[in-house]
XYZ file of C-alpha atoms in Angstrom:
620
model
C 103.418 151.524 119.455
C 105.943 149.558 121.076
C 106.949 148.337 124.815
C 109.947 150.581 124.489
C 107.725 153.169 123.474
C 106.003 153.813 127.165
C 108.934 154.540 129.753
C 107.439 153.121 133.239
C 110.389 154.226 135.167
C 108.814 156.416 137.438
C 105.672 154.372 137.983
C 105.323 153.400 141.194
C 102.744 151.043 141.844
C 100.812 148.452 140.258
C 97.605 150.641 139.996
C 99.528 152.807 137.453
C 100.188 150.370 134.953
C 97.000 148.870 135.042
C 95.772 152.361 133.591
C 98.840 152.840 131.256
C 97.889 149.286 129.834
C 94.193 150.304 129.608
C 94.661 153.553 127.713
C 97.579 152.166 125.223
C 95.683 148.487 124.709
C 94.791 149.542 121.197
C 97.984 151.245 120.358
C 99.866 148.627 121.476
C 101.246 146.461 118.219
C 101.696 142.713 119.621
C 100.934 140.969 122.831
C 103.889 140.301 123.772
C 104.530 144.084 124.458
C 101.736 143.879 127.082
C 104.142 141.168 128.434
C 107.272 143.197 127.856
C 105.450 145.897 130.037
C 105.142 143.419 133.158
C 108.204 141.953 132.521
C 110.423 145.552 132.861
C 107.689 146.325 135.949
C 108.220 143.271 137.777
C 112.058 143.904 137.496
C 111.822 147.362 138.666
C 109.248 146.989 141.701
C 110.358 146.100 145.142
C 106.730 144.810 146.081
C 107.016 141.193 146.328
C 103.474 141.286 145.790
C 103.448 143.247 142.648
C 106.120 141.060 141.626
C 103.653 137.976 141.900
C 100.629 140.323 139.819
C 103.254 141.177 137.310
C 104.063 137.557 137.066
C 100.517 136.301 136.563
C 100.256 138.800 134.009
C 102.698 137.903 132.292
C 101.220 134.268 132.586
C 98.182 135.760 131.052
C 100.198 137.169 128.282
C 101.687 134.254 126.993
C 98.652 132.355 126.979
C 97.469 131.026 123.479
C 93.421 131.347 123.506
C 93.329 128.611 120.532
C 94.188 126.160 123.003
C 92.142 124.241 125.248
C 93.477 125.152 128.482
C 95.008 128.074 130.537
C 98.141 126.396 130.612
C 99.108 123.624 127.818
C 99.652 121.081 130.463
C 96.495 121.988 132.852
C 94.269 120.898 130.327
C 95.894 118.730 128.338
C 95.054 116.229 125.647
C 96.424 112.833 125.149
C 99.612 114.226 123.620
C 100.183 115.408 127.217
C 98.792 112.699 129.106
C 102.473 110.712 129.626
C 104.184 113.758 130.553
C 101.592 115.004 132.511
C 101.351 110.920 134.882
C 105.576 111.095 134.797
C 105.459 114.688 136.337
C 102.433 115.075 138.740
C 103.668 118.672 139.467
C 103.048 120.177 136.182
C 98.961 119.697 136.585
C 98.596 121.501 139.323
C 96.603 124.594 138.866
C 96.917 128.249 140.584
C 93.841 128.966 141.722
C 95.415 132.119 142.647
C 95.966 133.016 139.651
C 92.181 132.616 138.642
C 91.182 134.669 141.638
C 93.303 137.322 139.988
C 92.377 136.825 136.883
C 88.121 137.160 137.654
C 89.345 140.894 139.166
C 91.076 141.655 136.564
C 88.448 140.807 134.114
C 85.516 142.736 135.957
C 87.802 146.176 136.685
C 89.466 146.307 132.904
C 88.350 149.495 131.144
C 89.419 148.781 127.752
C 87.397 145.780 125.826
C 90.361 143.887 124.751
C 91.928 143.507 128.093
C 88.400 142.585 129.258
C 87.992 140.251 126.317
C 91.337 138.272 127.532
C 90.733 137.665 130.850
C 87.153 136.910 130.216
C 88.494 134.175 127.898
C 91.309 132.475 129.804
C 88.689 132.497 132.458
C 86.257 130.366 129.383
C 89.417 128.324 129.164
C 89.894 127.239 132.923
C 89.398 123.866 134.265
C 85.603 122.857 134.579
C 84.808 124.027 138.139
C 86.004 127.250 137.568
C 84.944 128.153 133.651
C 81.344 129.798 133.225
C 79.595 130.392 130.150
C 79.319 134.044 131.384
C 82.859 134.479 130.835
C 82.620 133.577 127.163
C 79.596 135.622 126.799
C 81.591 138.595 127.590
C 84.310 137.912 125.582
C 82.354 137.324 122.443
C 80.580 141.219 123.557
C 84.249 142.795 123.930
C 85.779 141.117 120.957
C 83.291 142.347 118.874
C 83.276 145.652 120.231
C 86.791 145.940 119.688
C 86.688 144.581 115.972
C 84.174 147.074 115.375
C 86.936 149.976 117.072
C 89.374 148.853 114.635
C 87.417 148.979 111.387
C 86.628 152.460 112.063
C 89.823 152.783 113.029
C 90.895 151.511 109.054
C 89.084 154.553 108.074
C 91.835 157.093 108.450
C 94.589 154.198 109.199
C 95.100 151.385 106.220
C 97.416 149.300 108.032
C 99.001 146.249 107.640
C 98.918 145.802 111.779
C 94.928 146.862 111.962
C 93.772 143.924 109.479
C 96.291 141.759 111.268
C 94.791 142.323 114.501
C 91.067 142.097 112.604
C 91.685 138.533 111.712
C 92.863 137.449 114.768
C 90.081 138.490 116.866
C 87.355 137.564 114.483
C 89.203 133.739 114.295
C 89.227 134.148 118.264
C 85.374 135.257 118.753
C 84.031 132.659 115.983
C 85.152 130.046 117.879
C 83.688 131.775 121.178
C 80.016 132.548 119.380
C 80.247 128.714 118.392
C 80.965 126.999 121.963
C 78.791 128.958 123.491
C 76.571 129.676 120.975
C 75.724 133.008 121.709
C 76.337 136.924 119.922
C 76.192 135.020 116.543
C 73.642 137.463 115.363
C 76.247 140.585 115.967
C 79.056 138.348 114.455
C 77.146 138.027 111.304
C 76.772 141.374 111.161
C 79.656 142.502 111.759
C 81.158 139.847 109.045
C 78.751 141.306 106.473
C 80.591 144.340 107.781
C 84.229 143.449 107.080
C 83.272 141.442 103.516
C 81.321 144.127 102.046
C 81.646 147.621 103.803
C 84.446 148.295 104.218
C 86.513 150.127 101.739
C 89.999 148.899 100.545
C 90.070 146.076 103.093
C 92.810 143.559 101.323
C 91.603 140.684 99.894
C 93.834 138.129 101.904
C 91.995 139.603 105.158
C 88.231 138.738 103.330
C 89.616 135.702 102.258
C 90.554 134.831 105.818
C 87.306 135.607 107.223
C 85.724 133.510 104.389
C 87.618 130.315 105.280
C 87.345 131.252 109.384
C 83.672 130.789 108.284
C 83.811 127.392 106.287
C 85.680 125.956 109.195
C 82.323 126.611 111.975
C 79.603 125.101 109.418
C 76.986 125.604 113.147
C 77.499 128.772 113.042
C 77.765 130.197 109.415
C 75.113 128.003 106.853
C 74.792 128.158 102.893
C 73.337 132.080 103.183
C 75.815 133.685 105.177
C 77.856 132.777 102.433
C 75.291 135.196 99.660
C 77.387 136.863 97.115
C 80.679 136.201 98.629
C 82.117 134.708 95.727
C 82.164 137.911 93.652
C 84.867 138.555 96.331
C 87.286 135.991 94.403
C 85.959 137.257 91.399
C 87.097 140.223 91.567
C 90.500 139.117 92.670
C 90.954 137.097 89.172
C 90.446 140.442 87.099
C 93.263 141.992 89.235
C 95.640 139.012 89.455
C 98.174 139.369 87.041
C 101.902 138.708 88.704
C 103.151 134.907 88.921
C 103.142 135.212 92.329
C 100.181 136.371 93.064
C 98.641 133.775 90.939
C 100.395 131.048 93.137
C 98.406 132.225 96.023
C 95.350 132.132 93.833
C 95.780 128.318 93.356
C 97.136 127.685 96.701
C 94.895 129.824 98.930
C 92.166 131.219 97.054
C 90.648 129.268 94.842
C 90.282 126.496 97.140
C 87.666 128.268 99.776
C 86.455 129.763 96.059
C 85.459 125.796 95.608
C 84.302 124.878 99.581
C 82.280 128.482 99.035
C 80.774 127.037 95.612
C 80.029 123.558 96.833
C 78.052 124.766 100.341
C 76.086 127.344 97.672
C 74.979 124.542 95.738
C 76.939 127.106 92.933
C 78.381 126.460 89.513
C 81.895 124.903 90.980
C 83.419 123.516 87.863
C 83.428 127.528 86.880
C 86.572 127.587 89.559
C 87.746 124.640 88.805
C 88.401 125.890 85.296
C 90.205 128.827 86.589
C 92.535 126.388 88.824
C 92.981 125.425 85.637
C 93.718 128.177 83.776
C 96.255 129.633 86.523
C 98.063 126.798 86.607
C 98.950 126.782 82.526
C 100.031 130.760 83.388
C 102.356 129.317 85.896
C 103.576 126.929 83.281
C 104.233 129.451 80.860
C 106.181 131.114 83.387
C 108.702 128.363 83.562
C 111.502 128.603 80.626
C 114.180 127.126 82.408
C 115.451 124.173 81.695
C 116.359 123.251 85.495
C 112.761 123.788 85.849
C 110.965 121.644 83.641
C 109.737 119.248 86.082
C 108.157 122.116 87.821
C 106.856 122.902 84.498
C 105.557 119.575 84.385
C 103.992 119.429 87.667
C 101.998 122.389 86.841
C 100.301 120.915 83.577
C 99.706 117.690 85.656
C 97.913 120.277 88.333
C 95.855 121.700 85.098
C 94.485 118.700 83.602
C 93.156 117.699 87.166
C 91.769 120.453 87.501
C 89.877 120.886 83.924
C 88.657 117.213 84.527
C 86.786 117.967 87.612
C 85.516 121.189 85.346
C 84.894 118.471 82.741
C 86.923 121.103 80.200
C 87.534 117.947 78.110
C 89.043 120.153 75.384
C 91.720 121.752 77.393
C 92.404 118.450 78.867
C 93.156 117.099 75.637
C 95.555 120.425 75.127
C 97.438 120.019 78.021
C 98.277 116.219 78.013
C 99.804 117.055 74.584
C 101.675 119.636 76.040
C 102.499 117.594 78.455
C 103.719 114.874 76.026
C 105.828 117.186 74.598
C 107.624 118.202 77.316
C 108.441 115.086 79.655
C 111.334 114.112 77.072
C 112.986 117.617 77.871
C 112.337 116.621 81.657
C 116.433 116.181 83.088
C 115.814 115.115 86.591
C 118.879 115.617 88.605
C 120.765 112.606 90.557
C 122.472 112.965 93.647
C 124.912 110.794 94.742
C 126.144 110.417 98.809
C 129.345 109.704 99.224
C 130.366 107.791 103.032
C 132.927 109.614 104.600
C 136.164 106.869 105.663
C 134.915 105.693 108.646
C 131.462 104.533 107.129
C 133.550 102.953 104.059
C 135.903 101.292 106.287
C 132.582 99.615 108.411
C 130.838 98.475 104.834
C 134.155 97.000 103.654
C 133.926 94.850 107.151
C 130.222 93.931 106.463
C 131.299 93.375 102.387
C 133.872 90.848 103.728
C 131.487 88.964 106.320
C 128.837 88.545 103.911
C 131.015 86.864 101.418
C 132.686 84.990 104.153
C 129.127 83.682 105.005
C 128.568 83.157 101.437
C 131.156 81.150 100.921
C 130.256 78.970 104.088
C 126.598 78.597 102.598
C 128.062 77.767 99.370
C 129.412 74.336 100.809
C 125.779 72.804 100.927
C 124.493 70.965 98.706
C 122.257 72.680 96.160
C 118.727 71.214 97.612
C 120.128 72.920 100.885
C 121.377 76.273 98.961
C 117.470 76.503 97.780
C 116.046 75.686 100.542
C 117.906 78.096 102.708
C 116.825 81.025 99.935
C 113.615 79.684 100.254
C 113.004 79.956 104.076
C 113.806 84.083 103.991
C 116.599 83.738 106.442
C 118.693 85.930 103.782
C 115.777 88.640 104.344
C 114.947 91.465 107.086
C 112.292 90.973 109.149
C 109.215 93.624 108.660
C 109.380 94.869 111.953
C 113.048 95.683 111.785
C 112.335 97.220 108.635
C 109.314 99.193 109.691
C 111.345 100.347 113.264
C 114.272 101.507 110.799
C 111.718 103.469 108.508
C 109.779 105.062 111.836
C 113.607 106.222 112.873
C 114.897 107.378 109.300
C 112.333 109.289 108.972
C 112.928 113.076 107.720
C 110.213 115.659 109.557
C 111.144 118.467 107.256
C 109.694 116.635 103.913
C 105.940 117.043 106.147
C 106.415 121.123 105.276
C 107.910 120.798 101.693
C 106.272 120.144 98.312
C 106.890 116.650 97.125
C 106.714 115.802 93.342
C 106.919 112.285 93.030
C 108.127 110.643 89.425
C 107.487 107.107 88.097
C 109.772 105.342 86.206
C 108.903 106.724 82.944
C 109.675 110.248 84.191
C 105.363 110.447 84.699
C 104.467 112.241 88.115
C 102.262 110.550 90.405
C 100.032 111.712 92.905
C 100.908 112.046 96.152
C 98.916 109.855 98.481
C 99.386 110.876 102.159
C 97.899 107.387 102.997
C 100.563 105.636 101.464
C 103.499 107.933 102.756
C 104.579 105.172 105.847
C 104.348 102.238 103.496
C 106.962 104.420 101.022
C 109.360 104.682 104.064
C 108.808 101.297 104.568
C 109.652 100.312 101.422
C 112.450 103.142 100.874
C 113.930 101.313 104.214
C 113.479 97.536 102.684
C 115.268 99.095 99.443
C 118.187 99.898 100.972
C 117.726 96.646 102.946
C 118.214 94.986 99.754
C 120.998 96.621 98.196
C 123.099 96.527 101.026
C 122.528 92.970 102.486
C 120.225 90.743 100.775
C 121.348 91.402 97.293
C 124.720 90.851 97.978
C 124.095 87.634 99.740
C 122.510 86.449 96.527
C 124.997 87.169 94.304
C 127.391 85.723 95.884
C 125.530 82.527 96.559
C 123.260 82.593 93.229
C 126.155 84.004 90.556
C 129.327 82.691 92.617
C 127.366 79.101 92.964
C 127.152 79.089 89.154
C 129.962 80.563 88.253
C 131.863 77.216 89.977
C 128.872 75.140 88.583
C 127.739 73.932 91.846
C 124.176 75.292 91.099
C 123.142 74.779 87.353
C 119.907 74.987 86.018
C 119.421 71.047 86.030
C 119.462 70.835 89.957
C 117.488 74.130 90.217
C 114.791 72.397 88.127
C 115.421 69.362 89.813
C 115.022 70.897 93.218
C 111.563 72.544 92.220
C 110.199 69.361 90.437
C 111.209 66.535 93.580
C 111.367 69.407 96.360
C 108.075 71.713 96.226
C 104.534 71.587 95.322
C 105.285 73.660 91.709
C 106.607 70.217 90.468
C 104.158 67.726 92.042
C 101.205 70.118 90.253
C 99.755 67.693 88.171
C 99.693 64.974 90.733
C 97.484 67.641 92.944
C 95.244 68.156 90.570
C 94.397 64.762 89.230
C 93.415 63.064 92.557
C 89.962 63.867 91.585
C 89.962 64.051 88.126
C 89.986 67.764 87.727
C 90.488 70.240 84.877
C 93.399 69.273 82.989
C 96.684 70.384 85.213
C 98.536 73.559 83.913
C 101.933 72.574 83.900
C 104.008 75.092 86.034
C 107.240 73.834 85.697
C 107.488 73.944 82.022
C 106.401 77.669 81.746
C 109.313 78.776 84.432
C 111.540 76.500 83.158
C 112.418 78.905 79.824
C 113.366 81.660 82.151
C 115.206 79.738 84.342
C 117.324 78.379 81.839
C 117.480 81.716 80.298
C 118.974 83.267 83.513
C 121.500 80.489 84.648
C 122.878 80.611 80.640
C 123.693 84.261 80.956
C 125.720 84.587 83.998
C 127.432 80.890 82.561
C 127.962 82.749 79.736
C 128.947 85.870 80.971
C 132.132 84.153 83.253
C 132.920 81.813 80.244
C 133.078 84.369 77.428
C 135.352 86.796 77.165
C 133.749 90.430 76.893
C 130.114 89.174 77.105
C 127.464 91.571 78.536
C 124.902 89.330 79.806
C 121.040 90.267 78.873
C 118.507 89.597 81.464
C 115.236 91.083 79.739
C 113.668 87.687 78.697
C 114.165 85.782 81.912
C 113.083 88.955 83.822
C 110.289 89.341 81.600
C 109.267 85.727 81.096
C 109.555 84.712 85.617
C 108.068 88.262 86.366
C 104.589 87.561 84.195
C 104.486 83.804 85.337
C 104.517 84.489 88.716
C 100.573 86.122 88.822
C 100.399 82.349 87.456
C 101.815 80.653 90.157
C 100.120 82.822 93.163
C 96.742 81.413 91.464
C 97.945 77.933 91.310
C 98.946 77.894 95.000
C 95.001 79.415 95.629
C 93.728 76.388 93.392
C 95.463 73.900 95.203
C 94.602 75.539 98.896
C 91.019 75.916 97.587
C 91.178 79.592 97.861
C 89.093 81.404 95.329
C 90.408 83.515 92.541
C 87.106 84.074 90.998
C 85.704 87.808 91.878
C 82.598 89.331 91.047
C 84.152 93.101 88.998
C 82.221 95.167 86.482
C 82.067 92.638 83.918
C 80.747 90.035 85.773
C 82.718 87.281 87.335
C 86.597 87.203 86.684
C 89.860 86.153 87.627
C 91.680 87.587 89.853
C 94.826 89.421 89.344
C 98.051 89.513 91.319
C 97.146 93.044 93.514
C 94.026 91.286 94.765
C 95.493 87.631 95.608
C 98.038 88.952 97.613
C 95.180 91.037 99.822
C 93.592 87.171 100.253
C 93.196 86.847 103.806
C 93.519 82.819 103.501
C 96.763 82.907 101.706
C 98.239 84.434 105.296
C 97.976 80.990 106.475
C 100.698 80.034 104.655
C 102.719 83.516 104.132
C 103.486 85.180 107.110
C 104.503 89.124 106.704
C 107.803 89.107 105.542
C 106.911 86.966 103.016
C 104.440 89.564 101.927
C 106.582 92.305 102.012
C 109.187 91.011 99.536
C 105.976 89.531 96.995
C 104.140 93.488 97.222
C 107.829 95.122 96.989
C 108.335 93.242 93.818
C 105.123 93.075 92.510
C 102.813 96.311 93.643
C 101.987 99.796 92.257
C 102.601 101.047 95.950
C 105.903 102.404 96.107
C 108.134 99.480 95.424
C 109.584 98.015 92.448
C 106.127 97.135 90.570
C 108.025 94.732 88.249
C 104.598 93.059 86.837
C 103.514 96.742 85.841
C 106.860 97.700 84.189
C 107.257 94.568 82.365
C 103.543 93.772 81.178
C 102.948 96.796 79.767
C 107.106 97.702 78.239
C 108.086 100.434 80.796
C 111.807 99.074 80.799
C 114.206 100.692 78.317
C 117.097 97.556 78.024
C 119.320 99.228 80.148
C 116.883 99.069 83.214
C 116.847 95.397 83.499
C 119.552 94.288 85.451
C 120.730 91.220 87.379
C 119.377 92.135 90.587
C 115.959 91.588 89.134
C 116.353 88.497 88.760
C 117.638 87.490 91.916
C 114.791 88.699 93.573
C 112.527 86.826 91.640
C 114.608 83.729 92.043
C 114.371 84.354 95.457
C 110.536 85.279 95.800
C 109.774 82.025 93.321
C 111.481 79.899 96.053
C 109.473 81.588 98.557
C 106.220 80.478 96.963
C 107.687 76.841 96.523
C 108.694 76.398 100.070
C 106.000 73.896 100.381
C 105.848 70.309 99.204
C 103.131 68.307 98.442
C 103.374 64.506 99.977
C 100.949 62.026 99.244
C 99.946 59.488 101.769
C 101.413 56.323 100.072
């Protein structure tokens, strides 16, 4: 039954509705027809004081009993706390209304009206709420769910197991504050889980996870035989949608169920297993593959925690086989004019700047790399990440895909360091990468810069060249030397571009310089430890060993010479966290040719000047 179902027209006063509400409660589909009711009352009524009872119930109506308060900004949490100091007014609280409210709760014939006001009476401010108040609820809500399974009987509705679910959900977390009817709730959950015929398995499914989430209330027994529930859902679930649900829904509280039971869990984690490889099969698309994909990647998860070791072995092969078939689509934005026109006018400054910088001498061109002037600022990057943003990708699937087309897991820990990097990304691209290339390639292009001063500028200029002379003031270990394992690289790089504006048609390579600068950097970020006497030495599995690149750059004593944009552009380059993770790429051949490019290697340039920004001076 609907609101437009009871014509109130010729009702009168407020003492007739109060019955017509009472004998249609149960009828009634939604609450908000209780609040349609008062709403086409208070409109038709010339009572100004009916008016004000119609509005209170319709107050009463609206109110949401998962919450903690009457009204969302009575009680509010700290969400609420700044709206609630800038506008005094909304915190005020009608007592009024809770007079009302405590008559309406002890005259209301039918159980679910009582149950209401009972509980937004529970959910008052302190110096009104009573435990009594949730005591009664708990007794009327269960009284009611019990009216409506023997309603189910004769009536197999959609609306009855609806309005099941939401009053158990409502008096389970009554029976648990107040800690009181829990016997009768268990009862009448045994009831609804086992009695009752043709009850839908969603509903028992709901009441199952209602129960994980109040561990007080419901312990390892209550939860006897419950899993032949899900049991008997796999011999029935045959359609591919039905066995998303499984995976999504179903099997989960299947494996909360199994671990409170002390029960055989890998069991369901095999069947995760299993329904993910029928959603695979499914797929025959090829648009779809990577879905296809992401489903095998959900399987052999799954069969590992089952420790299936066999079907993990099958599905990885399966796997293997179909990541080359993988097309992953590209989209590409286009600006509209205006947005064009504004990065032609940035394009233009930045090579007007350029060209400025380019009038140093070369120790001043390094140097000025060096300092990260050319670079954002973290907190400008991490403000522009905050703002960018997107809400909607919170309530959407993400499948995220390395750069050998291999999906990773999603980490929700690491989801504001991916904006931050996504932001620094298109820092790069648009600013700082530009600014290189015309300083770096322009500069040796004209043969102002050439490898000779770079090497020059690294060997008079910075502690990377004065290495040896560190290291021998007390007779140490023989000295590594630095310069001559960067020095390949760097002549590699600075003989391409030469190469590339001398030659006619040349297509400069940048995979040994890239290669050779990326792997020797671990090397210098040790060196720079050695001579700050910070330890690279780590007690790991195997006993003591050397540190490696992920684990120096978490030093807390190398922050006393790298502040945190410094460290952003060294774990952007170098770091299996979202940003480029050249060490990982290169090291272990991840790179086809054509992903090495020339931007690469101005970033390492860049981040090797970084680490050389300080000299070493003896006191002669």
């Amino acid at each position: 039954m609907r609101a437009t179902d009871l014509n109130i027209t010729g009702i009168k006063t407020i003492e007739e509705i109060y019955t017509l509400i009472d004998e249609n409660a149960f009828s009634l589909k939604q609450v908000w027809d209780v609040r349609d009711i008062w709403g086409n009352f208070r409109h038709q009524t010339t009572s100004r004081i009916a008016k004000r009872k119609a509005r209170w119930e319709i107050t009463c109506a609206i109110f949401e009993v998962k919450r903690e308060g009457i009204f969302s900004q009575v009680n509010s949490k700290k969400d609420t706390a700044e709206k609630l100091e800038n506008n005094p007014e909304l915190a005020k609280f009608d007592y009024k209304l809770t007079d009302y409210v405590k008559i309406r709760a002890a005259e209301a014939k039918n159980p679910i009206i009582k149950a209401r006001y009972n509980h937004l009476l529970w959910r008052s401010p302190n110096n009104v709420k009573r435990n009594t108040y949730a005591i009664i609820a708990v007794e009327n809500y269960l009284i009611v769910i019990q009216h409506y399974i023997d309603l189910f009987s004769d009536n197999k509705s959609k609306e009855i197991e609806s309005s099941i679910i939401e009053l158990y959900e409502r008096v389970v977390m009554l029976c648990s504050e107040v800690k009181e009817g829990i016997a009768h709730l268990k009862q009448i959950t045994q009831t609804l889980l086992f009695q009752v015929n043709d009850l839908k398995f969603w509903v028992k499914r709901k009441i199952l996870e209602t129960m994980l989430e109040y561990p007080k209330v419901f312990k390892a027994d209550d939860f006897k035989d419950t899993l032949a529930v899900f049991e008997q859902k796999l011999s029935k679930t045959t359609e591919i949608s039905d066995i998303f649900l499984l995976v999504n829904y179903d099997l989960p509280v299947a494996i909360k169920i199994a671990q409170k039971t002390l029960s055989d869990v890998k069991k369901w984690y095999n069947e995760v297993g299993f329904a993910y490889l029928r959603m695979a099969e499914g797929e025959s698309k090829d648009d779809r593959f990577w879905i296809k994909q992401n489903y095998y990647v959900k399987a052999i998860e799954a069969f590992k925690k089952a420790s299936n070791i066999t079907k993990v072995s099958e599905v990885e092969q399966l796997y293997s086989i179909l990541k080359p078939q993988v097309k992953l689509s590209k989209v590409r934005h286009t600006p509209d004019e205006k947005h064009q026109r504004v990065y032609r006018e940035f394009h233009s400054f930045i090579k007007k700047q350029s060209a400025k910088i380019l009038q140093c001498s070369p120790n001043e061109i390094y140097a000025i790399i060096g300092s990260g002037f050319l670079f954002p600022k973290k907190d400008i990057v991490s403000n522009t990440s905050k703002h960018d943003k997107d809400d909607f990708l919170n309530h959407a699937v993400q499948i995220r895909f390395d750069n050998n087309q291999n999906i990773v897991n999603h980490r929700p820990e690491f989801d504001d360091l991916q904006e931050l990097y996504t932001s620094y990304s298109a820092y790069l691209n648009l600013n700082v990468l530009q600014y290189l290339h015309y300083i770096l390639i322009e500069g040796i292009k004209s043969e102002h810069l050439n490898f000779e001063n770079f090497i020059v500028y690294l060997s008079e200029k910075t502690w990377i060249g004065k290495y040896d002379l560190i290291k021998n003031e007390d007779g140490d270990i023989p000295p590594m030397d630095l310069l001559a394992l960067i020095t390949p690289a760097i002549v590699e790089f600075f003989m391409q571009v030469k190469a590339s504006n001398t030659v006619e048609g040349y297509e400069p390579s940048f995979v040994l310089c890239v290669d050779s600068l990326t792997l020797k950097m671990e090397g210098l970020f040790r060196a720079f430890c050695g001579v700050n006497n910070i330890s690279t030495s780590l007690m790991k599995a195997k006993g003591m060993q050397e540190a490696l690149i992920h684990e120096i750059l978490e030093f807390e004593d190398l922050k006393k010479y790298f502040n945190e944009d410094d460290f952003l552009l060294f774990n952007y380059l170098f770091l299996n966290d979202g940003g480029m993770n050249l060490r990982n790429n290169v090291a272990h051949c991840f790179y086809d040719f054509k992903d090495y490019h020339q931007g690469q290697m101005l970033l390492l340039i860049a981040a090797l000047l970084r680490i050389a920004k300080f000299d070493y001076v003896t006191e002669s």
